[in-house]
Tab-separated table of C-alpha atoms and ligand atoms in Angstrom:
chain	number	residue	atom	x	y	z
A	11	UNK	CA	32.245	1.156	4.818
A	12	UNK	CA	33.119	4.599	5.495
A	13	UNK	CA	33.178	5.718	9.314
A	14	UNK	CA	30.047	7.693	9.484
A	15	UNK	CA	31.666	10.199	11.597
A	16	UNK	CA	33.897	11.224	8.491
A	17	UNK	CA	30.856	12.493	6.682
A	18	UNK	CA	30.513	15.361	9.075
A	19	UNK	CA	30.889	18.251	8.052
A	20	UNK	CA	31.306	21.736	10.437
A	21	UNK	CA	27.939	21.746	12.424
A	22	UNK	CA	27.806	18.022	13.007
A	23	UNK	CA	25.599	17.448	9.586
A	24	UNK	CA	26.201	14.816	7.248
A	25	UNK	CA	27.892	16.243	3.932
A	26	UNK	CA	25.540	16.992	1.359
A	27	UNK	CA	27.109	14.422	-1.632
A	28	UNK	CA	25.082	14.873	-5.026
A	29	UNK	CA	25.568	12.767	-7.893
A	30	UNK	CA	23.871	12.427	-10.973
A	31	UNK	CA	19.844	10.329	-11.359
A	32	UNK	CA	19.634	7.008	-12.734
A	33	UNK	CA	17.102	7.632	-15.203
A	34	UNK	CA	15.554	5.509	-17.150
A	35	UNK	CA	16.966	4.980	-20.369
A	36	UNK	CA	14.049	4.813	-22.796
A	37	UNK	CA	14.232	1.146	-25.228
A	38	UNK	CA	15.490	2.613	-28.595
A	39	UNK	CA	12.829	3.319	-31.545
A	40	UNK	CA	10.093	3.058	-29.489
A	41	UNK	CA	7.633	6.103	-29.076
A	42	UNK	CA	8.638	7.311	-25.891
A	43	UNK	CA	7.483	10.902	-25.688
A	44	UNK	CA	5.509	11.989	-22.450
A	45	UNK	CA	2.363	12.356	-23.600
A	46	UNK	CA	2.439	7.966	-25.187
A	47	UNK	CA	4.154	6.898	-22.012
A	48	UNK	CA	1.682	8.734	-19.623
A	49	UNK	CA	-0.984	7.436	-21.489
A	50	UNK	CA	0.361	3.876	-21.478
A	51	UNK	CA	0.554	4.317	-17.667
A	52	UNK	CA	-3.009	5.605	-17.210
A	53	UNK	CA	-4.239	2.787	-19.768
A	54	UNK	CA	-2.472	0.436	-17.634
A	55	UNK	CA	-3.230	1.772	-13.646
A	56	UNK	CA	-6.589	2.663	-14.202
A	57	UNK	CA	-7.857	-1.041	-15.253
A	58	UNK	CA	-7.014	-1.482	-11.369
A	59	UNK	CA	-9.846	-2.546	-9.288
A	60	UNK	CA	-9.838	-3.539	-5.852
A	61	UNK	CA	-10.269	-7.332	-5.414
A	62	UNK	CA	-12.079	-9.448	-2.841
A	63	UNK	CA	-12.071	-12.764	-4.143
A	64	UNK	CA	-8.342	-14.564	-4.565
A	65	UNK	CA	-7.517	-17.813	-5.908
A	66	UNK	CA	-4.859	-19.848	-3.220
A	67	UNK	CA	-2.247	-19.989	-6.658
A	68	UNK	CA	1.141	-19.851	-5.020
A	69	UNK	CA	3.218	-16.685	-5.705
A	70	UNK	CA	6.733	-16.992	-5.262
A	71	UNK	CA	8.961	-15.331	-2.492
A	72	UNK	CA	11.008	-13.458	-4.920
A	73	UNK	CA	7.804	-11.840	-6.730
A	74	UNK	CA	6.401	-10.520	-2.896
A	75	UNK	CA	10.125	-9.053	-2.151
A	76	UNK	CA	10.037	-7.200	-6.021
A	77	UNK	CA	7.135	-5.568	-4.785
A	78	UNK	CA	8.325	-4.391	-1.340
A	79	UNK	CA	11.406	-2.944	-2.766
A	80	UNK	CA	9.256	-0.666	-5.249
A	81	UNK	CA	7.431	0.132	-3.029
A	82	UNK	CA	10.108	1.112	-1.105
A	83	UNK	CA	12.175	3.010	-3.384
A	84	UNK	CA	9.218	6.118	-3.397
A	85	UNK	CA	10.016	9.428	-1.353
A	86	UNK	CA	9.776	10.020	1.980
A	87	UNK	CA	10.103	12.798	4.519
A	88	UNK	CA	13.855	13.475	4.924
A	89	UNK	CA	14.632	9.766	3.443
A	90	UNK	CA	14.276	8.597	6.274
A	91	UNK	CA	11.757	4.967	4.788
A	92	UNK	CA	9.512	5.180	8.100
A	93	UNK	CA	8.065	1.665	6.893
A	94	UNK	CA	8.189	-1.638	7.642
A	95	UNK	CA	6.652	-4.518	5.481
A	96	UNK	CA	5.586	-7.708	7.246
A	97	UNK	CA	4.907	-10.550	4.219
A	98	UNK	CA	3.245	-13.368	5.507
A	99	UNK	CA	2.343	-16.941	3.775
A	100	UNK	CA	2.102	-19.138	6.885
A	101	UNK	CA	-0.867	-20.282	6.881
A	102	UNK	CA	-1.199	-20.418	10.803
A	103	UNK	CA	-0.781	-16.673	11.081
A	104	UNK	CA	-2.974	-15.588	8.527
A	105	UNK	CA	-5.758	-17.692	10.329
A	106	UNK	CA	-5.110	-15.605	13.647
A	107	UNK	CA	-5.205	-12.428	11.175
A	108	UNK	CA	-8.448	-13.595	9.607
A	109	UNK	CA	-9.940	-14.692	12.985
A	110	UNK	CA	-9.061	-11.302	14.487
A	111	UNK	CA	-9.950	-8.864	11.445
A	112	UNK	CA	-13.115	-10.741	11.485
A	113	UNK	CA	-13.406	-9.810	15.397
A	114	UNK	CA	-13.068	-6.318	14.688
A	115	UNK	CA	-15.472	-6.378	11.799
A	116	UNK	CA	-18.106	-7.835	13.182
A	117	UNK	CA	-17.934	-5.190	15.642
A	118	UNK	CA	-17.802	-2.513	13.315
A	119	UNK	CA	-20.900	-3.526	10.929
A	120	UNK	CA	-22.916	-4.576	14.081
A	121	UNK	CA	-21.987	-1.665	16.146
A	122	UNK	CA	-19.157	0.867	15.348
A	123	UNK	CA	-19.567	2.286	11.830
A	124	UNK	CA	-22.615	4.942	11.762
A	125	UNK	CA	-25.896	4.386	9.608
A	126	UNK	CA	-24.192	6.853	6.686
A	127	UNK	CA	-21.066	5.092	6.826
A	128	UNK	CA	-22.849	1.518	6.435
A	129	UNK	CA	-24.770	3.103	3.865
A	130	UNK	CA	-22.039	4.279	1.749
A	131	UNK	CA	-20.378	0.779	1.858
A	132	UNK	CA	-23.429	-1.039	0.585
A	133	UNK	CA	-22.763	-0.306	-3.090
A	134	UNK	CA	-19.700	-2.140	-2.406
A	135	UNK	CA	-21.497	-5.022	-0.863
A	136	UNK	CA	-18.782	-5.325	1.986
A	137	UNK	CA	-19.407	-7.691	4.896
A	138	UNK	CA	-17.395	-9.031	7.977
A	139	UNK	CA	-16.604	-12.012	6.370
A	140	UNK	CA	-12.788	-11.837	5.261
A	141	UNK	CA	-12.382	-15.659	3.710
A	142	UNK	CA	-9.535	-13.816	1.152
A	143	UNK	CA	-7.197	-13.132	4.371
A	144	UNK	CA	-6.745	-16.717	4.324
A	145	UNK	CA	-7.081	-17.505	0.826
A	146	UNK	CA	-4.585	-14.880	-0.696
A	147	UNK	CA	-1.461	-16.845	-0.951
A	148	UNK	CA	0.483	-13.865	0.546
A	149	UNK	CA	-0.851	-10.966	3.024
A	150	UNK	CA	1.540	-7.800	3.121
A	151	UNK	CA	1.214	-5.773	5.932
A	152	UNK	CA	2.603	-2.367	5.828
A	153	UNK	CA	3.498	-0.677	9.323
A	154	UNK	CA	4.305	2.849	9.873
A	155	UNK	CA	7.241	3.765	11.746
A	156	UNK	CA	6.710	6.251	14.256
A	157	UNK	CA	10.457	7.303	15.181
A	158	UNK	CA	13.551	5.114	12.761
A	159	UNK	CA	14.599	1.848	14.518
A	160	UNK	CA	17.226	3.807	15.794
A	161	UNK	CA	14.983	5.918	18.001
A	162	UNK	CA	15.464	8.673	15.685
A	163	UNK	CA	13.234	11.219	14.055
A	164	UNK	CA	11.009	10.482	11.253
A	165	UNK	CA	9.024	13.212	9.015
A	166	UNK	CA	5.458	13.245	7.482
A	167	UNK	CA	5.246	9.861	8.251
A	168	UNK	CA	1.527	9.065	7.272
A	169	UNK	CA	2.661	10.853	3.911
A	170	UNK	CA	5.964	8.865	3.195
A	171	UNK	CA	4.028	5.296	3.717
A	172	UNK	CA	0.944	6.573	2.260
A	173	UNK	CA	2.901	7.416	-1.447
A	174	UNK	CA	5.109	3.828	-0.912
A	175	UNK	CA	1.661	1.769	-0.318
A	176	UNK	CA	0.523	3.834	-3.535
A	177	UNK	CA	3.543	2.727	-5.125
A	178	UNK	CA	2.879	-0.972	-3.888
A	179	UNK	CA	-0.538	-1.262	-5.323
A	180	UNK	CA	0.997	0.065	-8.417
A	181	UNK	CA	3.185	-2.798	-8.690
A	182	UNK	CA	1.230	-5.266	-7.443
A	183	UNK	CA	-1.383	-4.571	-10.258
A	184	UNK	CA	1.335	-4.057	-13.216
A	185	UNK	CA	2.304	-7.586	-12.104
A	186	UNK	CA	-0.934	-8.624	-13.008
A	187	UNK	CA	-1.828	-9.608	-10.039
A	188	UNK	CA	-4.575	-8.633	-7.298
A	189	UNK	CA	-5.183	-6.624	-3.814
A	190	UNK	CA	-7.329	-4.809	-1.629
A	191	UNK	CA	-6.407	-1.681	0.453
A	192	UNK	CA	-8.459	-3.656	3.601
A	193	UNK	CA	-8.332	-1.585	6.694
A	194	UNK	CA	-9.784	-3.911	9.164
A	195	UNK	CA	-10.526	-0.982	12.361
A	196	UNK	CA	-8.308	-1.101	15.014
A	197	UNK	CA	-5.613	-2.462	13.765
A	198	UNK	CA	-3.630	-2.706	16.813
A	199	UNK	CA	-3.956	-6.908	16.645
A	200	UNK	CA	-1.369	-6.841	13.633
A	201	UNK	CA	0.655	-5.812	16.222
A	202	UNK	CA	0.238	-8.392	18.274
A	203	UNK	CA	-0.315	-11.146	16.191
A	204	UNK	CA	2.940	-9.994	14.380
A	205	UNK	CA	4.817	-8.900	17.101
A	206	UNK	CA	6.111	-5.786	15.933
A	207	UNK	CA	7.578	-3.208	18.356
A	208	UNK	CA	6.180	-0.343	20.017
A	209	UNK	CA	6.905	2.346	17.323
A	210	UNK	CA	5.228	0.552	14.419
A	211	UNK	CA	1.782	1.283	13.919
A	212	UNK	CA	-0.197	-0.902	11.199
A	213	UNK	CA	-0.993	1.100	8.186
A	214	UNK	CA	-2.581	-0.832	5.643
A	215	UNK	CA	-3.144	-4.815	5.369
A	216	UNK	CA	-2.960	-6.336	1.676
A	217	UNK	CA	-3.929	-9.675	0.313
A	218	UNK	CA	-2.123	-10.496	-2.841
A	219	UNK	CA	-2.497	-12.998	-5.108
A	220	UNK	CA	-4.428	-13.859	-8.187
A	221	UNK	CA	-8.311	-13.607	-8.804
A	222	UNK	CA	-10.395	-16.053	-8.419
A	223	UNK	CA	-11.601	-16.939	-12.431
A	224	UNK	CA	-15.312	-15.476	-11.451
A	225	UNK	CA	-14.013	-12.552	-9.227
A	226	UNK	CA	-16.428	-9.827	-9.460
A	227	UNK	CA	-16.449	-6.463	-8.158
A	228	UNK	CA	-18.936	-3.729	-7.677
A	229	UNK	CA	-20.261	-0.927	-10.775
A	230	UNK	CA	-18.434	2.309	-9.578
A	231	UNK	CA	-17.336	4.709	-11.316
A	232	UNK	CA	-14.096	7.526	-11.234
A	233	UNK	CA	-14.546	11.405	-11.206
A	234	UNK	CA	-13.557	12.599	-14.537
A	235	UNK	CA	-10.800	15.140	-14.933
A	236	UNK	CA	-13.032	18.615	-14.601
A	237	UNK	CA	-14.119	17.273	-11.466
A	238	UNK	CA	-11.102	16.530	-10.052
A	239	UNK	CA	-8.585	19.256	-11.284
A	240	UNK	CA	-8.135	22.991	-11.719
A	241	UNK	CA	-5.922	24.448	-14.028
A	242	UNK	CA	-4.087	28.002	-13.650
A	243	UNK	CA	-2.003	28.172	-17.092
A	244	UNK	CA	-1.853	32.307	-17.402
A	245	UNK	CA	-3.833	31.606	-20.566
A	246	UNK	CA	-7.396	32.335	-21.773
A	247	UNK	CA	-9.395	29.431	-21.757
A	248	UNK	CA	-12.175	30.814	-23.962
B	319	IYR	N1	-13.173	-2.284	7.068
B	319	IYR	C1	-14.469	-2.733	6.639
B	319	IYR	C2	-15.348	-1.628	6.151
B	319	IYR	C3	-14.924	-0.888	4.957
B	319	IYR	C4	-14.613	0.438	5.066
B	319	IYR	C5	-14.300	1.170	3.954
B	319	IYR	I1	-13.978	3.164	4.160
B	319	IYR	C6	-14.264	0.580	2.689
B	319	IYR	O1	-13.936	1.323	1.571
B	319	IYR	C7	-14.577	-0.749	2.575
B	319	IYR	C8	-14.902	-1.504	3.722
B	319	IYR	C9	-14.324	-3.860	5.615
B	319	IYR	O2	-13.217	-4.105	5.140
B	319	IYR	O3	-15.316	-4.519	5.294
C-alpha cells in the first residue's frame, strides 16, 4: 500500500489520478441502444411496490452483502460513502426493533402525526402493527454518517445516502425480492438497540425478503410524465 503521504501533492492535497471508466460492456447482438435499455429499466423498476407482508424464506448472507455493495457503489458528496449498513437476521434483535418501532408507532397514530397526515396514510391502510420487522428474514438498516469514522468531513450527506438507499431498493427489487422504505419516527432506538456510535444517525430501516404468496398492497397510482417534468429543448413544441 502506498504511504498516503506520497500522494501529496504541493498544497497538502491528494494528487488528482484519473484513469479511464469501467463501463459496461454491452452482451454482443443484443439491442442495446438507449432508448431499449431505458425502457427495459423502467419496465423493470416501475413494477416495484412497497411491501408489507414477507414470507420468513431464508435469504442467504451473500445475497444481503450483493445488495449493500450496490448500494454502495452510487455517488456521494466528495466520495466520501457517509453510510453505514447494519444487516440484521438475529432473531433476538429484530424483536427489540419490532418491540421498539412498535413503541414509537403507537405513539405516532395515537398522538404525534396530525389529522391530515393520518388522513393521507389511510389509503395506504398503515397501522402500528409492524409483524414484517420480525418476519422479514433480514432487516437492513441504513445509518447516515455525520462526519467519516475518521472524524473527518462529510458532504451533502442526506443526499449521498438518500441516492445509495435509492440504489438499494433498486437492487433489492431487480433481485426479485421485497422491501419497504419504513421510517418508524424517532429513530434514535436503532441506535441503541444497534449500538452504533455517536455520528451515525438512522436513515432508513428495510425489511427484505420475499412476499408473502397473498401479499397485497394498496390501489395508488404514479404522476405521469407531463406532471412531473418540464422540458426546455430550444425547439417549438407546436
Ligand atoms: N411510520 C408510520 C407512518 C407512515 C408514514 C408515512 I410518510 C408513510 O408513507 C407510511 C407510514 C408507519 O410506518 O406506519
Amino acid at each position: 500500500m502506498a504511504d498516503p503521504q506520497s500522494l501529496l501533492q504541493d498544497g497538502g492535497f491528494v494528487a488528482y489520478t484519473p484513469h479511464k471508466p469501467e463501463w459496461h460492456d454491452p452482451p454482443s447482438g443484443t439491442d442495446r441502444s438507449p432508448l431499449s435499455t431505458a425502457k427495459a429499466l423502467h419496465d423493470a423498476l416501475s413494477t416495484r411496490r412497497s411491501v408489507r407482508f414477507f414470507s420468513p424464506k431464508p435469504i442467504d448472507r451473500a445475497v444481503i452483502e450483493t445488495l449493500i455493495m450496490t448500494a454502495s457503489s452510487a455517488p456521494s458528496g466528495a466520495n466520501k460513502q457517509p453510510w453505514r449498513f447494519v444487516a440484521i437476521s438475529d432473531p433476538i434483535i429484530k424483536r427489540q426493533i419490532r418491540i421498539a418501532a412498535e413503541h414509537e408507532e403507537r405513539e405516532f397514530y395515537s398522538r404525534r402525526a396530525t389529522p391530515e397526515w393520518l388522513a393521507d396514510l389511510a389509503p395506504l391502510g398503515t397501522d402500528s402493527s409492524k409483524p414484517f420487522l420480525e418476519t422479514a428474514p433480514w432487516l437492513i438498516v441504513a445509518f447516515k454518517l455525520m462526519e467519516t469514522d475518521e472524524g473527518g468531513n462529510v458532504y451533502y450527506p442526506t443526499e449521498s445516502i438518500g441516492i445509495a438507499c435509492g440504489f438499494l431498493i433498486a437492487a433489492i427489487h431487480h433481485a426479485g425480492l421485497a422491501t419497504l422504505t419504513h421510517t418508524p419516527s424517532p429513530m434514535g432506538f436503532l441506535s441503541r438497540v444497534l449500538q452504533r456510535p455517536a455520528h451515525e444517525r438512522p436513515f432508513l430501516l428495510l425489511p427484505v425478503g420475499y412476499p408473502t404468496e397473498d401479499a397485497v398492497v394498496p390501489v395508488i397510482t404514479k404522476k405521469t410524465l407531463e406532471q412531473v417534468s418540464v422540458w426546455h429543448t430550444g425547439e417549438s413544441t407546436t
